């Protein structure tokens, strides 16, 4: 990264202002930098933002997915269904519980978990479904919940891309048993690293609080700050997945501007769509009635049949113009470990295979100045026009 020229457009650049910097410095100057009052405040603000009754902050969304499955008692002998078009963390979280992941193709239209495929994949061992609101576009959660409830299966929503996403005003993450959010460096709200679980089930939230902190009955802020019991008690073999006040300080400031940044990306969405409309590519799907798109990723599908270059060559050409981009995703069934260990064949995944070969995500940070947006859009148009078959 350091070898890139100064004007290189970094994919997924965060919007960090003086407020974030001051908030971190203030925690550093305080006498507590661990999990404490700032984490509590971040949990409270986040809970209020997504309109959920409980929120538990964590070190990552990956740990959130894992702990949510653990808290449901999912393990060896169980199956958990998720989509082929996701980040590996979704599937790893299932594997680490001892359960078997069952991978389903995505829909060609929404790029989210294919619902017919989901119904076919449900069997006697199925304990949970992890739908992913891929790139911020909500899964059809009413239908997912109908299917899940009919079979008595729990739903954990992977909301890593979907902090702002809603269906008829209801936030993604509030449909199933729990929703897991990510504050990784490139996500819409970042805390450097971090995650959040939301749920309306207080006992489930309490279990996550215990599991995130070694299985201790009380956290150390309570013990050291003088309002807690003298001794902790280990009630489970827990994990280490807490968020710190340093991270929460960044997250709190970021959350204040979440909707302002969303509005900026919504504007950019329109600008990108009209600038790229007549090129050999498929534009990302727009919002439907009642859907609030999270606008996390602006993913194009290159029409490679009409081009003399592959997607990877396109990315290299963009890079040589000083423009970074991303691939979301080369799907799960194409990754060696999952392919070999789960015996996944491309024949079962025609849609995700199609997308994996053609998808490219353009820089889409609300921090981008107009001049850089112009450079990105012109770059894409020129590269594609120069390579039409
Ligand atoms: C980023 C991401 C995760 C993991 O989030 P972390 O906070 O980095 O652990 C999980 N699922 C999806 C779809 C993601 O994009």
mmCIF file of C-alpha atoms and ligand atoms in Angstrom:
data_model
loop_
_atom_site.group_PDB
_atom_site.id
_atom_site.type_symbol
_atom_site.label_atom_id
_atom_site.label_comp_id
_atom_site.label_asym_id
_atom_site.label_seq_id
_atom_site.Cartn_x
_atom_site.Cartn_y
_atom_site.Cartn_z
ATOM 1 C CA UNK A 1 0.000 0.000 0.000
ATOM 2 C CA UNK A 2 2.801 2.424 0.886
ATOM 3 C CA UNK A 3 4.299 2.050 -2.571
ATOM 4 C CA UNK A 4 1.133 3.455 -4.202
ATOM 5 C CA UNK A 5 1.297 7.024 -5.530
ATOM 6 C CA UNK A 6 -0.131 9.746 -3.292
ATOM 7 C CA UNK A 7 -3.158 10.293 -5.548
ATOM 8 C CA UNK A 8 -4.046 6.547 -5.650
ATOM 9 C CA UNK A 9 -7.757 6.041 -4.945
ATOM 10 C CA UNK A 10 -7.843 3.519 -2.098
ATOM 11 C CA UNK A 11 -10.797 1.146 -2.135
ATOM 12 C CA UNK A 12 -12.931 1.469 1.011
ATOM 13 C CA UNK A 13 -11.266 4.573 2.471
ATOM 14 C CA UNK A 14 -12.923 5.502 5.782
ATOM 15 C CA UNK A 15 -14.224 8.976 6.673
ATOM 16 C CA UNK A 16 -12.215 9.876 9.764
ATOM 17 C CA UNK A 17 -12.468 13.408 11.135
ATOM 18 C CA UNK A 18 -11.135 15.389 14.071
ATOM 19 C CA UNK A 19 -14.088 14.159 16.164
ATOM 20 C CA UNK A 20 -12.883 10.526 15.939
ATOM 21 C CA UNK A 21 -9.299 11.564 16.688
ATOM 22 C CA UNK A 22 -10.316 13.682 19.694
ATOM 23 C CA UNK A 23 -12.555 10.900 21.035
ATOM 24 C CA UNK A 24 -9.713 8.368 20.938
ATOM 25 C CA UNK A 25 -7.283 10.791 22.578
ATOM 26 C CA UNK A 26 -9.788 11.475 25.314
ATOM 27 C CA UNK A 27 -10.109 7.739 26.085
ATOM 28 C CA UNK A 28 -6.312 7.405 26.020
ATOM 29 C CA UNK A 29 -6.074 10.211 28.584
ATOM 30 C CA UNK A 30 -8.720 8.613 30.796
ATOM 31 C CA UNK A 31 -7.777 5.961 33.310
ATOM 32 C CA UNK A 32 -9.592 3.128 31.506
ATOM 33 C CA UNK A 33 -9.075 1.979 27.920
ATOM 34 C CA UNK A 34 -10.636 -1.493 28.135
ATOM 35 C CA UNK A 35 -14.309 -2.452 27.854
ATOM 36 C CA UNK A 36 -16.070 0.228 29.869
ATOM 37 C CA UNK A 37 -18.404 3.218 29.776
ATOM 38 C CA UNK A 38 -17.674 4.177 26.150
ATOM 39 C CA UNK A 39 -18.531 0.660 24.942
ATOM 40 C CA UNK A 40 -21.763 0.908 26.960
ATOM 41 C CA UNK A 41 -22.580 4.222 25.312
ATOM 42 C CA UNK A 42 -21.840 2.847 21.835
ATOM 43 C CA UNK A 43 -24.067 -0.170 22.506
ATOM 44 C CA UNK A 44 -26.865 2.120 23.654
ATOM 45 C CA UNK A 45 -26.590 4.437 20.624
ATOM 46 C CA UNK A 46 -26.400 1.522 18.212
ATOM 47 C CA UNK A 47 -29.372 -0.215 19.835
ATOM 48 C CA UNK A 48 -31.379 2.965 19.484
ATOM 49 C CA UNK A 49 -30.306 3.471 15.860
ATOM 50 C CA UNK A 50 -31.448 0.020 14.719
ATOM 51 C CA UNK A 51 -34.427 0.005 17.079
ATOM 52 C CA UNK A 52 -33.561 -3.215 18.862
ATOM 53 C CA UNK A 53 -33.903 -3.938 22.579
ATOM 54 C CA UNK A 54 -30.357 -5.264 23.120
ATOM 55 C CA UNK A 55 -26.925 -4.626 21.613
ATOM 56 C CA UNK A 56 -23.644 -6.272 22.597
ATOM 57 C CA UNK A 57 -20.368 -4.886 21.239
ATOM 58 C CA UNK A 58 -17.676 -7.314 20.142
ATOM 59 C CA UNK A 59 -14.187 -7.432 18.662
ATOM 60 C CA UNK A 60 -15.598 -8.368 15.228
ATOM 61 C CA UNK A 61 -18.643 -9.449 13.260
ATOM 62 C CA UNK A 62 -16.904 -12.786 12.664
ATOM 63 C CA UNK A 63 -16.896 -13.439 16.417
ATOM 64 C CA UNK A 64 -20.478 -12.189 16.524
ATOM 65 C CA UNK A 65 -21.679 -14.812 14.053
ATOM 66 C CA UNK A 66 -19.746 -17.526 15.894
ATOM 67 C CA UNK A 67 -20.969 -16.522 19.367
ATOM 68 C CA UNK A 68 -24.558 -16.209 18.135
ATOM 69 C CA UNK A 69 -24.435 -19.803 16.899
ATOM 70 C CA UNK A 70 -22.770 -20.934 20.169
ATOM 71 C CA UNK A 71 -25.429 -19.131 22.206
ATOM 72 C CA UNK A 72 -28.070 -21.097 20.276
ATOM 73 C CA UNK A 73 -26.292 -24.300 21.314
ATOM 74 C CA UNK A 74 -25.345 -25.157 17.738
ATOM 75 C CA UNK A 75 -22.486 -27.623 17.314
ATOM 76 C CA UNK A 76 -21.472 -31.030 16.041
ATOM 77 C CA UNK A 77 -24.185 -32.913 14.179
ATOM 78 C CA UNK A 78 -26.044 -29.711 13.281
ATOM 79 C CA UNK A 79 -26.291 -27.986 9.917
ATOM 80 C CA UNK A 80 -26.379 -24.260 9.205
ATOM 81 C CA UNK A 81 -27.400 -22.893 5.801
ATOM 82 C CA UNK A 82 -25.851 -19.843 4.206
ATOM 83 C CA UNK A 83 -25.167 -18.307 0.809
ATOM 84 C CA UNK A 84 -22.300 -18.976 -1.602
ATOM 85 C CA UNK A 85 -21.995 -15.233 -2.311
ATOM 86 C CA UNK A 86 -20.466 -14.058 0.954
ATOM 87 C CA UNK A 87 -17.206 -13.415 2.756
ATOM 88 C CA UNK A 88 -15.459 -16.490 4.170
ATOM 89 C CA UNK A 89 -16.114 -15.326 7.767
ATOM 90 C CA UNK A 90 -19.790 -16.281 7.460
ATOM 91 C CA UNK A 91 -18.851 -19.888 6.720
ATOM 92 C CA UNK A 92 -15.867 -20.046 9.107
ATOM 93 C CA UNK A 93 -18.148 -19.058 11.982
ATOM 94 C CA UNK A 94 -20.262 -22.161 11.308
ATOM 95 C CA UNK A 95 -17.255 -24.477 10.971
ATOM 96 C CA UNK A 96 -15.753 -23.314 14.285
ATOM 97 C CA UNK A 97 -18.879 -24.408 16.175
ATOM 98 C CA UNK A 98 -18.408 -27.960 14.856
ATOM 99 C CA UNK A 99 -21.602 -27.725 12.775
ATOM 100 C CA UNK A 100 -21.643 -28.407 9.029
ATOM 101 C CA UNK A 101 -22.177 -25.456 6.683
ATOM 102 C CA UNK A 102 -24.672 -26.068 3.882
ATOM 103 C CA UNK A 103 -23.915 -23.659 1.037
ATOM 104 C CA UNK A 104 -26.721 -22.485 -1.255
ATOM 105 C CA UNK A 105 -26.421 -20.587 -4.550
ATOM 106 C CA UNK A 106 -27.431 -16.929 -4.683
ATOM 107 C CA UNK A 107 -30.306 -15.513 -6.675
ATOM 108 C CA UNK A 108 -29.344 -14.100 -10.075
ATOM 109 C CA UNK A 109 -31.597 -11.074 -9.468
ATOM 110 C CA UNK A 110 -30.890 -10.026 -5.874
ATOM 111 C CA UNK A 111 -27.472 -11.733 -5.472
ATOM 112 C CA UNK A 112 -28.745 -12.733 -2.014
ATOM 113 C CA UNK A 113 -29.428 -16.283 -0.770
ATOM 114 C CA UNK A 114 -31.700 -18.060 -3.278
ATOM 115 C CA UNK A 115 -34.937 -18.818 -1.452
ATOM 116 C CA UNK A 116 -35.904 -21.874 -3.524
ATOM 117 C CA UNK A 117 -32.401 -23.242 -2.906
ATOM 118 C CA UNK A 118 -32.818 -22.492 0.791
ATOM 119 C CA UNK A 119 -36.050 -24.502 1.007
ATOM 120 C CA UNK A 120 -34.448 -27.430 -0.814
ATOM 121 C CA UNK A 121 -31.433 -27.388 1.517
ATOM 122 C CA UNK A 122 -33.445 -27.681 4.738
ATOM 123 C CA UNK A 123 -33.212 -31.124 6.334
ATOM 124 C CA UNK A 124 -33.663 -32.762 9.740
ATOM 125 C CA UNK A 125 -30.235 -31.515 10.968
ATOM 126 C CA UNK A 126 -30.800 -27.875 9.945
ATOM 127 C CA UNK A 127 -30.633 -25.652 13.051
ATOM 128 C CA UNK A 128 -30.037 -22.186 11.634
ATOM 129 C CA UNK A 129 -29.928 -20.005 8.530
ATOM 130 C CA UNK A 130 -27.475 -17.141 8.056
ATOM 131 C CA UNK A 131 -28.826 -14.841 5.335
ATOM 132 C CA UNK A 132 -26.364 -12.138 4.247
ATOM 133 C CA UNK A 133 -27.671 -8.711 3.197
ATOM 134 C CA UNK A 134 -25.079 -8.657 0.446
ATOM 135 C CA UNK A 135 -23.708 -5.172 -0.438
ATOM 136 C CA UNK A 136 -26.454 -3.600 1.685
ATOM 137 C CA UNK A 137 -29.410 -4.877 -0.325
ATOM 138 C CA UNK A 138 -31.792 -6.592 2.142
ATOM 139 C CA UNK A 139 -32.736 -10.255 1.788
ATOM 140 C CA UNK A 140 -36.491 -10.825 1.549
ATOM 141 C CA UNK A 141 -36.659 -11.317 5.304
ATOM 142 C CA UNK A 142 -40.410 -11.788 5.570
ATOM 143 C CA UNK A 143 -40.117 -14.826 3.327
ATOM 144 C CA UNK A 144 -36.940 -16.099 5.042
ATOM 145 C CA UNK A 145 -38.683 -15.875 8.436
ATOM 146 C CA UNK A 146 -41.773 -17.690 7.111
ATOM 147 C CA UNK A 147 -39.606 -20.533 5.878
ATOM 148 C CA UNK A 148 -37.550 -20.619 9.088
ATOM 149 C CA UNK A 149 -40.580 -20.487 11.400
ATOM 150 C CA UNK A 150 -42.343 -23.187 9.407
ATOM 151 C CA UNK A 151 -39.380 -25.522 10.040
ATOM 152 C CA UNK A 152 -38.581 -24.309 13.573
ATOM 153 C CA UNK A 153 -35.160 -22.992 12.515
ATOM 154 C CA UNK A 154 -33.337 -19.964 13.964
ATOM 155 C CA UNK A 155 -32.122 -17.085 11.799
ATOM 156 C CA UNK A 156 -28.917 -15.109 12.416
ATOM 157 C CA UNK A 157 -28.602 -12.179 9.990
ATOM 158 C CA UNK A 158 -25.155 -11.281 8.661
ATOM 159 C CA UNK A 159 -25.552 -7.491 8.549
ATOM 160 C CA UNK A 160 -21.897 -6.655 7.850
ATOM 161 C CA UNK A 161 -22.988 -4.588 4.818
ATOM 162 C CA UNK A 162 -26.363 -3.480 6.102
ATOM 163 C CA UNK A 163 -26.179 -1.011 9.010
ATOM 164 C CA UNK A 164 -28.557 1.415 7.268
ATOM 165 C CA UNK A 165 -30.690 -1.146 5.415
ATOM 166 C CA UNK A 166 -34.392 -1.478 6.187
ATOM 167 C CA UNK A 167 -37.456 -3.262 4.877
ATOM 168 C CA UNK A 168 -40.651 -1.214 5.271
ATOM 169 C CA UNK A 169 -38.880 0.801 7.957
ATOM 170 C CA UNK A 170 -37.723 -2.266 9.923
ATOM 171 C CA UNK A 171 -33.948 -2.578 10.272
ATOM 172 C CA UNK A 172 -32.007 -5.502 8.909
ATOM 173 C CA UNK A 173 -30.839 -7.535 11.894
ATOM 174 C CA UNK A 174 -34.163 -7.265 13.734
ATOM 175 C CA UNK A 175 -36.002 -9.989 11.809
ATOM 176 C CA UNK A 176 -34.228 -13.112 13.092
ATOM 177 C CA UNK A 177 -32.961 -14.183 16.515
ATOM 178 C CA UNK A 178 -29.997 -11.827 16.109
ATOM 179 C CA UNK A 179 -28.182 -9.559 13.667
ATOM 180 C CA UNK A 180 -24.384 -9.282 13.465
ATOM 181 C CA UNK A 181 -22.731 -6.052 12.298
ATOM 182 C CA UNK A 182 -19.130 -5.259 11.359
ATOM 183 C CA UNK A 183 -17.059 -2.143 12.022
ATOM 184 C CA UNK A 184 -14.091 -3.374 9.991
ATOM 185 C CA UNK A 185 -11.952 -0.674 8.325
ATOM 186 C CA UNK A 186 -13.862 -0.632 5.005
ATOM 187 C CA UNK A 187 -17.423 -0.927 6.361
ATOM 188 C CA UNK A 188 -19.911 1.955 6.372
ATOM 189 C CA UNK A 189 -19.312 2.576 10.083
ATOM 190 C CA UNK A 190 -15.856 1.630 11.345
ATOM 191 C CA UNK A 191 -14.208 1.380 14.734
ATOM 192 C CA UNK A 192 -10.920 0.177 13.231
ATOM 193 C CA UNK A 193 -12.043 -3.359 14.052
ATOM 194 C CA UNK A 194 -15.219 -4.292 15.853
ATOM 195 C CA UNK A 195 -18.649 -5.838 15.710
ATOM 196 C CA UNK A 196 -22.104 -5.719 17.310
ATOM 197 C CA UNK A 197 -24.847 -8.247 17.951
ATOM 198 C CA UNK A 198 -28.403 -7.025 18.271
ATOM 199 C CA UNK A 199 -31.315 -9.085 19.555
ATOM 200 C CA UNK A 200 -34.661 -8.621 21.261
ATOM 201 C CA UNK A 201 -33.974 -11.588 23.569
ATOM 202 C CA UNK A 202 -32.386 -10.377 26.852
ATOM 203 C CA UNK A 203 -31.254 -13.877 27.903
ATOM 204 C CA UNK A 204 -29.566 -14.427 24.554
ATOM 205 C CA UNK A 205 -27.830 -11.027 24.889
ATOM 206 C CA UNK A 206 -26.658 -11.944 28.397
ATOM 207 C CA UNK A 207 -25.242 -15.238 27.094
ATOM 208 C CA UNK A 208 -23.289 -13.317 24.427
ATOM 209 C CA UNK A 209 -21.980 -10.921 27.137
ATOM 210 C CA UNK A 210 -20.716 -13.912 29.136
ATOM 211 C CA UNK A 211 -19.236 -15.684 26.094
ATOM 212 C CA UNK A 212 -17.429 -12.549 24.837
ATOM 213 C CA UNK A 213 -15.611 -12.174 28.157
ATOM 214 C CA UNK A 214 -13.998 -15.553 28.990
ATOM 215 C CA UNK A 215 -17.250 -16.946 30.389
ATOM 216 C CA UNK A 216 -17.054 -14.621 33.395
ATOM 217 C CA UNK A 217 -20.195 -13.739 35.254
ATOM 218 C CA UNK A 218 -19.168 -10.050 35.571
ATOM 219 C CA UNK A 219 -16.967 -7.859 33.414
ATOM 220 C CA UNK A 220 -13.824 -6.188 34.670
ATOM 221 C CA UNK A 221 -15.188 -2.624 34.425
ATOM 222 C CA UNK A 222 -17.741 -3.560 37.085
ATOM 223 C CA UNK A 223 -15.091 -5.139 39.276
ATOM 224 C CA UNK A 224 -12.475 -2.391 39.010
ATOM 225 C CA UNK A 225 -14.794 0.575 39.037
ATOM 226 C CA UNK A 226 -15.991 -0.286 42.497
ATOM 227 C CA UNK A 227 -19.691 -0.926 41.863
ATOM 228 C CA UNK A 228 -19.327 -4.673 41.241
ATOM 229 C CA UNK A 229 -18.875 -7.804 43.310
ATOM 230 C CA UNK A 230 -15.410 -8.540 44.631
ATOM 231 C CA UNK A 231 -14.830 -11.755 42.672
ATOM 232 C CA UNK A 232 -15.751 -12.949 39.232
ATOM 233 C CA UNK A 233 -17.004 -16.458 38.654
ATOM 234 C CA UNK A 234 -16.315 -18.530 35.528
ATOM 235 C CA UNK A 235 -19.640 -19.965 34.460
ATOM 236 C CA UNK A 236 -18.620 -21.199 30.939
ATOM 237 C CA UNK A 237 -15.435 -21.769 28.973
ATOM 238 C CA UNK A 238 -15.849 -18.457 27.156
ATOM 239 C CA UNK A 239 -13.940 -16.562 24.505
ATOM 240 C CA UNK A 240 -12.130 -13.224 24.217
ATOM 241 C CA UNK A 241 -14.238 -11.142 21.880
ATOM 242 C CA UNK A 242 -14.890 -7.858 23.657
ATOM 243 C CA UNK A 243 -14.665 -4.379 22.145
ATOM 244 C CA UNK A 244 -12.494 -1.764 23.876
ATOM 245 C CA UNK A 245 -13.381 1.834 24.793
ATOM 246 C CA UNK A 246 -10.736 2.987 22.285
ATOM 247 C CA UNK A 247 -12.650 1.326 19.442
ATOM 248 C CA UNK A 248 -16.060 2.353 20.751
ATOM 249 C CA UNK A 249 -14.904 5.990 20.860
ATOM 250 C CA UNK A 250 -14.365 5.867 17.092
ATOM 251 C CA UNK A 251 -17.603 3.955 16.522
ATOM 252 C CA UNK A 252 -19.682 6.444 18.516
ATOM 253 C CA UNK A 253 -18.456 9.375 16.428
ATOM 254 C CA UNK A 254 -18.958 7.417 13.204
ATOM 255 C CA UNK A 255 -22.509 6.524 14.164
ATOM 256 C CA UNK A 256 -23.418 10.209 14.545
ATOM 257 C CA UNK A 257 -22.797 10.666 10.814
ATOM 258 C CA UNK A 258 -24.132 7.330 9.552
ATOM 259 C CA UNK A 259 -27.159 8.788 7.783
ATOM 260 C CA UNK A 260 -25.328 11.813 6.401
ATOM 261 C CA UNK A 261 -22.800 9.454 4.810
ATOM 262 C CA UNK A 262 -25.614 7.204 3.600
ATOM 263 C CA UNK A 263 -27.249 10.200 1.869
ATOM 264 C CA UNK A 264 -23.979 11.059 0.197
ATOM 265 C CA UNK A 265 -23.596 7.467 -1.064
ATOM 266 C CA UNK A 266 -27.206 7.494 -2.302
ATOM 267 C CA UNK A 267 -26.331 10.568 -4.375
ATOM 268 C CA UNK A 268 -23.145 8.943 -5.648
ATOM 269 C CA UNK A 269 -25.155 5.810 -6.521
ATOM 270 C CA UNK A 270 -27.250 7.834 -8.983
ATOM 271 C CA UNK A 271 -24.185 9.574 -10.365
ATOM 272 C CA UNK A 272 -22.341 6.254 -10.929
ATOM 273 C CA UNK A 273 -25.396 4.622 -12.498
ATOM 274 C CA UNK A 274 -25.980 7.351 -15.040
ATOM 275 C CA UNK A 275 -22.290 7.714 -15.922
ATOM 276 C CA UNK A 276 -21.931 3.964 -16.563
ATOM 277 C CA UNK A 277 -25.324 3.287 -18.137
ATOM 278 C CA UNK A 278 -24.290 2.635 -21.745
ATOM 279 C CA UNK A 279 -21.265 0.410 -21.188
ATOM 280 C CA UNK A 280 -20.899 -3.375 -21.584
ATOM 281 C CA UNK A 281 -21.756 -4.121 -17.988
ATOM 282 C CA UNK A 282 -24.682 -4.803 -15.690
ATOM 283 C CA UNK A 283 -25.329 -2.099 -13.096
ATOM 284 C CA UNK A 284 -26.109 -3.082 -9.492
ATOM 285 C CA UNK A 285 -29.814 -3.420 -8.758
ATOM 286 C CA UNK A 286 -31.585 -0.327 -7.518
ATOM 287 C CA UNK A 287 -33.864 -0.067 -4.500
ATOM 288 C CA UNK A 288 -37.338 -1.556 -4.696
ATOM 289 C CA UNK A 289 -40.540 -0.297 -3.107
ATOM 290 C CA UNK A 290 -40.208 -0.307 0.691
ATOM 291 C CA UNK A 291 -36.514 -1.217 0.578
ATOM 292 C CA UNK A 292 -33.855 1.043 2.036
ATOM 293 C CA UNK A 293 -30.635 -0.067 0.349
ATOM 294 C CA UNK A 294 -27.528 0.169 2.545
ATOM 295 C CA UNK A 295 -25.432 1.219 -0.492
ATOM 296 C CA UNK A 296 -22.351 -0.492 0.908
ATOM 297 C CA UNK A 297 -20.762 -1.691 -2.348
ATOM 298 C CA UNK A 298 -21.130 -0.448 -5.907
ATOM 299 C CA UNK A 299 -20.625 -3.729 -7.752
ATOM 300 C CA UNK A 300 -20.611 -3.953 -11.541
ATOM 301 C CA UNK A 301 -20.947 -7.162 -13.491
ATOM 302 C CA UNK A 302 -18.712 -6.870 -16.554
ATOM 303 C CA UNK A 303 -20.236 -8.225 -19.740
ATOM 304 C CA UNK A 304 -17.118 -10.292 -20.453
ATOM 305 C CA UNK A 305 -18.636 -11.883 -23.572
ATOM 306 C CA UNK A 306 -18.561 -8.429 -25.175
ATOM 307 C CA UNK A 307 -15.034 -7.614 -23.964
ATOM 308 C CA UNK A 308 -11.527 -8.670 -24.978
ATOM 309 C CA UNK A 309 -10.356 -8.511 -21.346
ATOM 310 C CA UNK A 310 -11.186 -10.543 -18.242
ATOM 311 C CA UNK A 311 -12.370 -9.040 -14.966
ATOM 312 C CA UNK A 312 -8.888 -9.495 -13.494
ATOM 313 C CA UNK A 313 -7.303 -7.681 -16.443
ATOM 314 C CA UNK A 314 -9.843 -4.892 -15.988
ATOM 315 C CA UNK A 315 -8.808 -4.561 -12.331
ATOM 316 C CA UNK A 316 -5.129 -4.401 -13.313
ATOM 317 C CA UNK A 317 -5.887 -1.672 -15.863
ATOM 318 C CA UNK A 318 -7.820 0.317 -13.255
ATOM 319 C CA UNK A 319 -4.935 -0.118 -10.829
ATOM 320 C CA UNK A 320 -2.464 1.200 -13.397
ATOM 321 C CA UNK A 321 -4.601 4.355 -13.581
ATOM 322 C CA UNK A 322 -4.246 4.749 -9.825
ATOM 323 C CA UNK A 323 -7.688 3.378 -8.976
ATOM 324 C CA UNK A 324 -8.116 0.598 -6.427
ATOM 325 C CA UNK A 325 -11.099 -1.744 -6.625
ATOM 326 C CA UNK A 326 -12.442 -4.839 -4.904
ATOM 327 C CA UNK A 327 -13.961 -8.232 -5.753
ATOM 328 C CA UNK A 328 -17.056 -9.167 -3.752
ATOM 329 C CA UNK A 329 -16.755 -12.053 -3.997
ATOM 330 C CA UNK A 330 -15.022 -14.956 -5.572
ATOM 331 C CA UNK A 331 -17.635 -17.209 -4.051
ATOM 332 C CA UNK A 332 -17.288 -19.732 -1.231
ATOM 333 C CA UNK A 333 -17.319 -22.811 -3.504
ATOM 334 C CA UNK A 334 -14.247 -21.470 -5.346
ATOM 335 C CA UNK A 335 -12.092 -21.274 -2.213
ATOM 336 C CA UNK A 336 -9.814 -24.319 -1.827
ATOM 337 C CA UNK A 337 -10.677 -25.226 1.736
ATOM 338 C CA UNK A 338 -14.445 -25.063 1.312
ATOM 339 C CA UNK A 339 -14.357 -26.671 -2.133
ATOM 340 C CA UNK A 340 -12.301 -29.641 -0.938
ATOM 341 C CA UNK A 341 -13.609 -30.044 2.587
ATOM 342 C CA UNK A 342 -17.310 -29.582 1.786
ATOM 343 C CA UNK A 343 -17.074 -31.245 -1.648
ATOM 344 C CA UNK A 344 -18.619 -28.256 -3.454
ATOM 345 C CA UNK A 345 -19.004 -28.456 -7.231
ATOM 346 C CA UNK A 346 -19.471 -25.438 -9.534
ATOM 347 C CA UNK A 347 -22.480 -27.231 -11.076
ATOM 348 C CA UNK A 348 -24.478 -26.491 -7.930
ATOM 349 C CA UNK A 349 -23.717 -22.766 -8.140
ATOM 350 C CA UNK A 350 -24.472 -21.406 -11.603
ATOM 351 C CA UNK A 351 -25.431 -17.916 -10.358
ATOM 352 C CA UNK A 352 -22.576 -17.312 -7.949
ATOM 353 C CA UNK A 353 -20.108 -18.751 -10.505
ATOM 354 C CA UNK A 354 -21.419 -16.272 -13.084
ATOM 355 C CA UNK A 355 -21.069 -13.369 -10.655
ATOM 356 C CA UNK A 356 -17.662 -14.423 -9.287
ATOM 357 C CA UNK A 357 -16.152 -14.204 -12.754
ATOM 358 C CA UNK A 358 -17.615 -10.785 -13.617
ATOM 359 C CA UNK A 359 -17.956 -8.764 -10.436
ATOM 360 C CA UNK A 360 -15.894 -5.714 -9.549
ATOM 361 C CA UNK A 361 -16.572 -3.144 -6.829
ATOM 362 C CA UNK A 362 -15.596 0.453 -7.524
ATOM 363 C CA UNK A 363 -14.311 2.850 -4.834
ATOM 364 C CA UNK A 364 -17.500 4.194 -3.277
ATOM 365 C CA UNK A 365 -16.454 6.003 -0.122
ATOM 366 C CA UNK A 366 -18.395 9.188 0.741
ATOM 367 C CA UNK A 367 -14.948 10.677 1.424
ATOM 368 C CA UNK A 368 -14.173 10.721 -2.338
ATOM 369 C CA UNK A 369 -13.891 14.252 -3.745
ATOM 370 C CA UNK A 370 -15.812 14.962 -6.979
ATOM 371 C CA UNK A 371 -12.565 15.055 -8.953
ATOM 372 C CA UNK A 372 -11.694 11.506 -7.945
ATOM 373 C CA UNK A 373 -15.209 10.251 -8.693
ATOM 374 C CA UNK A 374 -14.849 11.792 -12.141
ATOM 375 C CA UNK A 375 -11.486 10.040 -12.580
ATOM 376 C CA UNK A 376 -12.960 6.665 -11.515
ATOM 377 C CA UNK A 377 -15.998 6.897 -13.805
ATOM 378 C CA UNK A 378 -13.973 8.140 -16.793
ATOM 379 C CA UNK A 379 -11.380 5.423 -16.158
ATOM 380 C CA UNK A 380 -14.003 2.662 -16.188
ATOM 381 C CA UNK A 381 -15.644 4.040 -19.340
ATOM 382 C CA UNK A 382 -12.335 4.427 -21.201
ATOM 383 C CA UNK A 383 -10.970 0.995 -20.290
ATOM 384 C CA UNK A 384 -14.196 -0.722 -21.315
ATOM 385 C CA UNK A 385 -14.579 1.272 -24.548
ATOM 386 C CA UNK A 386 -11.007 0.423 -25.540
ATOM 387 C CA UNK A 387 -11.654 -3.299 -25.070
ATOM 388 C CA UNK A 388 -14.982 -3.948 -26.743
ATOM 389 C CA UNK A 389 -14.866 -7.097 -28.821
HETATM 390 C C1 LIG B 1 -16.732 -7.924 6.781
HETATM 391 C C2 LIG B 1 -17.649 -9.093 6.769
HETATM 392 C C3 LIG B 1 -17.717 -10.004 7.836
HETATM 393 C C4 LIG B 1 -16.730 -10.007 8.953
HETATM 394 O O1 LIG B 1 -16.659 -8.828 9.651
HETATM 395 P P1 LIG B 1 -15.446 -8.584 10.656
HETATM 396 O O2 LIG B 1 -15.931 -7.497 11.538
HETATM 397 O O3 LIG B 1 -14.265 -8.192 9.826
HETATM 398 O O4 LIG B 1 -15.202 -9.845 11.381
HETATM 399 C C5 LIG B 1 -18.683 -10.986 7.812
HETATM 400 N N1 LIG B 1 -19.545 -11.091 6.777
HETATM 401 C C6 LIG B 1 -19.490 -10.269 5.730
HETATM 402 C C7 LIG B 1 -20.490 -10.427 4.631
HETATM 403 C C8 LIG B 1 -18.520 -9.257 5.677
HETATM 404 O O5 LIG B 1 -18.443 -8.448 4.608
#
